[in-house]
Short mmCIF file of C-alpha atoms in Angstrom, two decimals:
data_model
loop_
_atom_site.label_atom_id
_atom_site.label_comp_id
_atom_site.label_asym_id
_atom_site.label_seq_id
_atom_site.Cartn_x
_atom_site.Cartn_y
_atom_site.Cartn_z
CA MET S 477 -243.90 198.65 10.35
CA ASN S 478 -244.69 199.07 13.82
CA THR S 479 -241.09 197.58 14.72
CA ASN S 480 -238.93 200.19 13.29
CA ARG S 481 -235.61 202.27 14.26
CA ARG S 482 -237.85 203.96 16.50
CA SER S 483 -239.22 201.59 18.52
CA PHE S 484 -235.73 199.83 18.99
CA LEU S 485 -235.23 202.32 22.21
CA ARG S 486 -234.95 199.52 24.80
CA LEU S 487 -231.78 201.72 26.31
CA SER S 488 -233.83 204.99 26.00
CA ALA S 489 -232.91 205.76 29.50
CA LEU S 490 -229.27 206.23 28.59
CA ALA S 491 -230.13 209.13 26.14
CA LEU S 492 -229.38 212.89 26.65
CA PRO S 493 -232.33 215.51 25.12
CA PHE S 494 -230.92 216.25 21.47
CA THR S 495 -230.16 219.90 21.83
CA ARG S 496 -227.98 218.93 25.17
CA VAL S 497 -226.26 216.20 23.31
CA ASN S 498 -225.65 218.35 20.42
CA GLN S 499 -223.88 221.09 22.04
CA LEU S 500 -221.72 218.16 24.02
CA PHE S 501 -220.89 216.30 20.74
CA ALA S 502 -221.89 218.19 17.46
CA LYS S 503 -218.42 219.96 17.07
CA THR S 504 -215.84 219.03 19.43
CA PRO S 505 -213.77 215.96 19.75
CA THR S 506 -215.66 213.47 21.57
CA ILE S 507 -212.44 212.71 24.18
CA GLY S 508 -209.28 214.35 22.64
CA GLY S 509 -208.39 211.31 20.40
CA PRO S 510 -206.41 207.99 20.36
CA THR S 511 -203.26 209.30 22.32
CA VAL S 512 -204.99 209.51 25.87
CA GLY S 513 -206.49 205.55 24.95
CA ALA S 514 -210.12 206.41 25.27
CA PRO S 515 -212.23 204.39 23.21
CA THR S 516 -215.56 205.54 21.08
CA VAL S 517 -218.23 203.67 19.51
CA ILE S 518 -220.53 205.43 17.24
CA SER S 519 -223.87 203.87 15.05
CA THR S 520 -226.82 205.13 12.98
CA TRP S 521 -230.08 205.67 14.40
CA ASP S 522 -231.24 205.55 17.86
CA SER S 523 -231.64 201.97 17.53
CA GLY S 524 -227.43 201.96 17.63
CA GLN S 525 -227.92 201.77 21.20
CA ILE S 526 -228.49 198.23 20.94
CA SER S 527 -225.60 197.91 18.76
CA ASN S 528 -223.08 199.95 20.80
CA ALA S 529 -224.37 198.77 24.70
CA ALA S 530 -222.67 195.54 23.19
CA ALA S 531 -219.85 196.64 21.89
CA TRP S 532 -218.63 198.91 24.54
CA PRO S 533 -218.14 195.82 27.12
CA VAL S 534 -215.60 195.15 24.59
CA LEU S 535 -213.83 198.48 24.12
CA GLU S 536 -214.03 199.45 27.82
CA LYS S 537 -211.74 196.30 28.73
CA GLY S 538 -209.25 197.42 25.82
CA GLY S 539 -210.09 195.15 23.28
CA ARG S 540 -210.06 195.23 19.83
CA ALA S 541 -212.66 197.39 17.11
CA LEU S 542 -212.97 194.98 14.95
CA ASP S 543 -214.42 192.73 17.85
CA ALA S 544 -216.50 195.61 19.26
CA VAL S 545 -218.18 196.31 15.89
CA GLU S 546 -218.75 192.42 14.92
CA GLN S 547 -220.40 192.19 18.58
CA ALA S 548 -222.48 195.42 17.93
CA ALA S 549 -223.93 193.83 14.51
CA ILE S 550 -224.75 190.52 16.24
CA ALA S 551 -226.61 192.53 18.55
CA ILE S 552 -228.50 194.29 16.16
CA GLU S 553 -229.00 191.07 14.20
CA ASN S 554 -230.75 189.02 17.12
CA ASP S 555 -233.05 192.32 17.63
CA VAL S 556 -236.71 191.94 15.45
CA ASN S 557 -236.78 194.93 13.53
CA CYS S 558 -238.04 195.98 10.56
CA CYS S 559 -234.53 196.60 8.68
CA VAL S 560 -232.02 194.13 9.85
CA GLY S 561 -231.33 190.66 10.42
CA LEU S 562 -233.87 187.85 9.65
CA GLY S 563 -236.79 189.28 11.52
CA GLY S 564 -236.72 192.01 8.70
CA ASN S 565 -239.05 192.99 5.89
CA PRO S 566 -238.95 190.36 3.10
CA ASP S 567 -238.53 190.87 -0.79
CA ARG S 568 -241.13 191.27 -2.81
CA ASP S 569 -241.09 187.39 -3.25
CA GLY S 570 -241.14 187.34 0.31
CA HIS S 571 -238.09 186.23 1.66
CA VAL S 572 -235.77 187.89 3.49
CA THR S 573 -232.28 188.18 2.40
CA LEU S 574 -229.03 189.53 4.30
CA ASP S 575 -226.09 192.08 3.34
CA ALA S 576 -223.20 192.90 5.93
CA CYS S 577 -219.80 193.57 5.43
CA ILE S 578 -216.61 194.22 7.79
CA MET S 579 -213.47 195.78 7.73
CA ASP S 580 -210.73 196.35 10.05
CA GLU S 581 -207.61 198.75 10.94
CA LYS S 582 -205.63 196.81 8.55
CA SER S 583 -208.08 197.11 5.29
CA ASN S 584 -209.02 193.70 5.48
CA CYS S 585 -212.64 193.10 4.87
CA GLY S 586 -214.71 190.64 3.82
CA ALA S 587 -218.85 191.06 3.00
CA VAL S 588 -221.46 188.78 2.25
CA ALA S 589 -224.90 189.62 -0.06
CA PHE S 590 -228.43 187.82 -0.82
CA LEU S 591 -227.47 185.63 2.19
CA GLU S 592 -230.88 183.76 3.32
CA ARG S 593 -231.27 181.66 6.32
CA ILE S 594 -228.31 182.50 8.24
CA LYS S 595 -228.38 184.19 11.24
CA HIS S 596 -225.54 186.41 11.68
CA PRO S 597 -223.90 187.41 8.29
CA VAL S 598 -221.05 189.72 9.74
CA SER S 599 -219.71 187.06 11.30
CA VAL S 600 -219.73 185.28 7.90
CA ALA S 601 -218.00 188.33 6.36
CA ARG S 602 -215.47 188.31 8.74
CA LYS S 603 -214.88 184.57 8.31
CA LEU S 604 -214.55 185.00 4.71
CA MET S 605 -212.07 187.94 5.73
CA GLU S 606 -209.88 185.80 8.02
CA THR S 607 -210.06 182.24 5.97
CA THR S 608 -209.89 182.83 2.62
CA PRO S 609 -208.11 185.43 -0.07
CA HIS S 610 -211.42 186.59 -1.28
CA VAL S 611 -213.22 189.66 -0.04
CA PHE S 612 -216.97 188.95 -1.25
CA LEU S 613 -219.42 186.15 -1.61
CA VAL S 614 -223.14 186.24 -2.70
CA GLY S 615 -226.37 184.16 -2.84
CA ALA S 616 -226.08 180.23 -2.76
CA GLY S 617 -222.04 180.60 -2.60
CA ALA S 618 -222.17 182.49 0.84
CA GLN S 619 -224.77 180.41 2.33
CA GLN S 620 -222.69 177.27 1.28
CA PHE S 621 -219.30 178.94 2.82
CA ALA S 622 -221.62 179.95 6.05
CA LEU S 623 -222.61 176.38 6.78
CA ALA S 624 -219.38 174.82 6.01
CA ASN S 625 -217.93 176.89 8.69
CA GLY S 626 -220.58 175.93 11.51
CA PHE S 627 -223.34 178.61 10.59
CA LYS S 628 -226.52 177.38 11.51
CA LEU S 629 -229.35 176.62 8.51
CA GLU S 630 -232.13 178.64 10.00
CA SER S 631 -236.22 177.90 9.14
CA GLY S 632 -236.51 180.98 6.73
CA LYS S 633 -239.92 181.78 8.45
CA LEU S 634 -240.81 185.42 8.36
CA SER S 635 -241.28 186.95 11.98
CA PRO S 636 -244.92 188.09 12.70
CA ASP S 637 -244.24 191.69 12.16
CA ALA S 638 -242.45 190.86 8.64
CA ALA S 639 -245.57 188.46 7.77
CA ASP S 640 -248.19 190.99 8.10
CA GLU S 641 -246.23 193.66 6.23
CA TYR S 642 -245.88 191.52 3.47
CA LYS S 643 -249.55 190.72 3.40
CA LYS S 644 -250.57 194.42 3.29
CA TRP S 645 -248.01 194.73 1.07
CA LEU S 646 -249.19 192.48 -1.32
CA LYS S 647 -253.00 193.70 -0.85
CA LYS S 648 -251.45 197.11 -2.12
CA ALA S 649 -249.11 196.07 -4.82
CA GLU S 650 -251.52 193.57 -6.29
CA TYR S 651 -248.37 191.52 -6.77
CA LYS S 652 -248.12 187.59 -7.39
CA PRO S 653 -244.47 186.69 -6.37
CA VAL S 654 -242.62 184.87 -9.04
CA ILE S 655 -245.28 184.97 -11.96
CA ASN S 656 -246.36 188.67 -11.03
CA ILE S 657 -248.67 188.40 -13.95
CA GLU S 658 -250.47 191.68 -13.23
CA HIS S 659 -246.89 193.69 -14.17
CA LYS S 660 -245.45 191.68 -16.94
CA GLN S 661 -246.33 194.26 -19.38
CA SER S 662 -244.52 197.50 -16.96
CA LYS S 663 -241.72 198.91 -16.90
CA GLY S 664 -238.99 197.08 -15.21
CA HIS S 665 -241.65 194.22 -14.66
CA GLY S 666 -242.69 196.46 -11.30
CA PRO S 667 -243.80 196.66 -8.51
CA PHE S 668 -240.92 197.72 -6.85
CA ALA S 669 -240.19 198.73 -3.14
CA PRO S 670 -241.85 201.82 -1.99
CA GLN S 671 -240.04 204.87 -0.23
CA ARG S 672 -241.55 204.83 2.90
CA LEU S 673 -243.23 202.45 5.15
CA ASP S 674 -246.42 202.40 6.12
CA ASP S 675 -245.54 204.33 9.12
CA GLY S 676 -243.93 207.16 7.58
CA SER S 677 -239.95 206.12 7.76
CA PHE S 678 -238.08 205.58 4.91
CA ASN S 679 -237.70 202.16 3.54
CA HIS S 680 -234.16 201.62 4.25
CA ASP S 681 -232.53 201.45 7.42
CA THR S 682 -229.24 200.04 8.12
CA MET S 683 -226.80 199.58 10.96
CA GLY S 684 -223.28 200.80 10.67
CA THR S 685 -220.88 201.07 13.18
CA LEU S 686 -217.67 202.56 13.63
CA ALA S 687 -214.97 201.98 16.78
CA LEU S 688 -211.82 203.47 17.62
CA ASP S 689 -210.04 201.41 20.26
CA ALA S 690 -208.04 201.78 23.43
CA GLN S 691 -204.95 201.42 20.69
CA GLY S 692 -205.65 204.16 18.54
CA ASN S 693 -207.34 201.33 16.22
CA LEU S 694 -210.31 202.07 13.90
CA SER S 695 -212.77 198.83 12.38
CA GLY S 696 -216.30 199.19 11.16
CA MET S 697 -219.32 196.77 10.37
CA CYS S 698 -222.74 197.42 8.35
CA THR S 699 -225.45 195.07 8.42
CA THR S 700 -229.09 194.89 6.52
CA SER S 701 -232.11 193.34 5.41
CA GLY S 702 -232.06 195.70 2.87
CA MET S 703 -235.06 197.73 1.07
CA GLY S 704 -238.61 195.66 2.07
CA PHE S 705 -240.32 194.61 -0.82
CA LYS S 706 -237.39 194.90 -2.82
CA MET S 707 -237.39 193.18 -6.42
CA ARG S 708 -235.77 189.85 -5.65
CA GLY S 709 -231.84 190.18 -5.63
CA ARG S 710 -231.44 193.73 -5.05
CA VAL S 711 -228.10 194.81 -3.12
CA GLY S 712 -227.51 198.48 -1.85
CA ASP S 713 -224.91 199.90 -0.48
CA SER S 714 -224.58 198.03 2.69
CA PRO S 715 -222.16 195.21 1.28
CA ILE S 716 -220.06 197.36 -0.52
CA ILE S 717 -216.57 198.51 0.89
CA GLY S 718 -216.24 202.10 -0.57
CA ALA S 719 -220.26 202.70 -0.47
CA GLY S 720 -221.89 201.26 2.99
CA LEU S 721 -218.45 201.22 4.46
CA PHE S 722 -215.00 202.52 4.47
CA VAL S 723 -212.08 201.84 7.11
CA ASP S 724 -209.03 203.80 6.61
CA ASN S 725 -206.16 203.37 9.79
CA GLU S 726 -204.76 206.54 8.98
CA VAL S 727 -207.82 208.84 8.43
CA GLY S 728 -210.89 207.30 9.74
CA ALA S 729 -213.90 205.43 9.29
CA ALA S 730 -217.25 206.33 7.51
CA THR S 731 -220.63 204.27 7.24
CA SER S 732 -223.98 205.05 5.61
CA SER S 733 -227.68 204.49 5.53
CA GLY S 734 -230.72 205.16 3.21
CA GLN S 735 -231.09 205.34 -0.22
CA GLY S 736 -228.20 202.19 -1.41
CA GLU S 737 -227.92 203.22 -5.08
CA GLU S 738 -227.16 206.74 -4.77
CA VAL S 739 -224.63 205.66 -2.36
CA ILE S 740 -223.24 203.76 -4.38
CA ARG S 741 -223.35 206.14 -7.27
CA VAL S 742 -220.61 208.04 -5.59
CA ALA S 743 -218.85 205.35 -3.79
CA GLY S 744 -220.20 207.63 -0.84
CA THR S 745 -218.06 206.31 2.20
CA HIS S 746 -215.10 206.53 0.57
CA LEU S 747 -215.75 209.85 -0.66
CA VAL S 748 -215.81 210.68 2.73
CA VAL S 749 -212.81 209.36 4.04
CA GLU S 750 -211.26 211.13 1.13
CA PHE S 751 -212.76 214.36 2.43
CA MET S 752 -211.33 213.77 5.56
CA ARG S 753 -207.96 213.08 4.63
CA ASN S 754 -207.59 216.29 3.05
CA GLY S 755 -208.44 218.18 6.27
CA SER S 756 -211.93 217.92 6.14
CA SER S 757 -213.55 217.35 9.84
CA PRO S 758 -215.98 214.10 9.89
CA GLU S 759 -219.20 216.40 9.89
CA GLU S 760 -218.04 218.60 7.02
CA ALA S 761 -216.36 215.65 5.30
CA CYS S 762 -220.20 214.16 5.70
CA GLN S 763 -221.62 217.44 4.03
CA LYS S 764 -219.62 217.60 0.98
CA ALA S 765 -220.46 213.64 0.25
CA VAL S 766 -224.28 214.54 0.54
CA GLU S 767 -223.94 217.46 -1.48
CA ARG S 768 -222.17 215.83 -4.09
CA ILE S 769 -225.35 213.42 -4.07
CA VAL S 770 -227.65 216.27 -4.00
CA LYS S 771 -225.96 217.82 -7.00
CA ARG S 772 -226.53 214.95 -9.13
CA ASP S 773 -230.14 215.67 -9.15
CA PRO S 774 -231.56 218.52 -6.87
CA GLU S 775 -235.18 217.68 -7.31
CA ARG S 776 -235.17 213.80 -7.05
CA ALA S 777 -232.89 214.46 -3.86
CA LYS S 778 -235.89 215.88 -2.09
CA THR S 779 -237.80 212.11 -2.64
CA PHE S 780 -235.01 210.30 -0.70
CA GLN S 781 -232.64 210.05 2.76
CA VAL S 782 -229.35 209.25 2.81
CA GLY S 783 -227.06 209.47 5.68
CA PHE S 784 -223.25 209.15 6.26
CA LEU S 785 -221.38 209.18 9.47
CA ALA S 786 -217.88 209.33 10.22
CA ILE S 787 -214.58 209.48 13.01
CA ASN S 788 -211.53 210.19 12.31
CA LYS S 789 -208.35 209.20 13.91
CA GLN S 790 -208.41 211.71 16.73
CA GLY S 791 -211.86 210.63 18.06
CA GLU S 792 -213.78 213.70 15.96
CA VAL S 793 -217.05 212.37 14.93
CA GLY S 794 -219.59 213.87 13.02
CA ALA S 795 -222.94 213.33 10.74
CA TYR S 796 -224.90 214.74 7.87
CA SER S 797 -227.91 214.31 5.81
CA VAL S 798 -230.04 214.73 2.84
CA GLN S 799 -233.51 215.16 4.66
CA PRO S 800 -234.16 215.69 8.66
CA GLY S 801 -234.67 212.93 11.13
CA PHE S 802 -230.97 210.99 10.80
CA SER S 803 -229.41 210.27 13.84
CA TYR S 804 -226.69 208.10 15.25
CA THR S 805 -225.85 206.91 18.70
CA ILE S 806 -222.50 207.44 20.25
CA THR S 807 -220.97 205.95 23.38
CA THR S 808 -217.47 206.91 24.91
CA ARG S 809 -216.28 207.95 28.73
CA ASP S 810 -219.16 206.74 30.93
CA GLY S 811 -220.27 203.58 28.59
CA LYS S 812 -223.96 205.34 28.22
CA GLY S 813 -225.29 205.94 24.77
CA LYS S 814 -226.42 209.06 23.87
CA ILE S 815 -228.49 210.22 20.91
CA VAL S 816 -227.26 212.94 18.23
CA ALA S 817 -229.23 214.90 15.86
CA SER S 818 -227.63 215.25 12.51
CA LYS S 819 -227.69 218.36 10.63
CA SER S 820 -228.95 218.00 6.72
CA HIS S 821 -229.29 219.61 3.56
CA PHE S 822 -232.93 220.04 3.51
CA ALA S 823 -233.34 221.78 6.55
#
């Protein structure tokens, strides 16, 4: 679709050229770590400028990392784009379903999945975390919980961009929602979500944000509308603690974006944090997790994208991806978001 992560650059005036930014940030601590009381926020993709711009005022005022990442999520969920929020692409039956999770410095966490007609799934996840003994709610139960806690039920109408993309996909897929007559005899009752959108970008962007506050505490969130035209009920890695997001306040935090099924298979973000625990830098830890995924099926790995983003307790950041093209946004010191291109396995 025309509105995707690369069209999020409303704040692009804040960005430095990739080469300069890489020289500044790729291999060095961002600010010297939490002991100096200097906060940092990082988000997946160049669209992370939207999220970071919302998170930074919280951190700049000495606020909690958890509050910062929630604001980051709310900002991107408000934006109309292909892959996050109610404006995103629907599933193959024409419904937008949202997934999100959030985690704080004390390993408190909350998550929702297959949530319909609720604008801010990340806030529902936080409410679940803070008011119940549970971690994960899905579908009608998640919606019921949201409504009981004051969240508004939205119309469910597709955004203009999403409606246009859905019409085009229905033509190409020859799919009849629910009935699916043409493909009843096909393996698994396809068609399934395409690997790439019409503009060539991979069909599974999410927004993951990690923050380190002035007190030296870490928190993170991950939010998405999932793969466009996915099988109804499909859930990827984004709302799964240890897959799309993991925070260990003694070590660091990680988030992911890309083909969620591949991240789930290796408990990807938990793996990244454990690599950091064992002495790897954030970039090295992300690279090792990517290599674990690629090793499983090297030929198939050439067909999908997975990217990991991490920050450690000292304020160092790093990322690594399967394919070229994964980037992240970092905000620290001057409050200006800077875009960094990650290294990748397949250069």
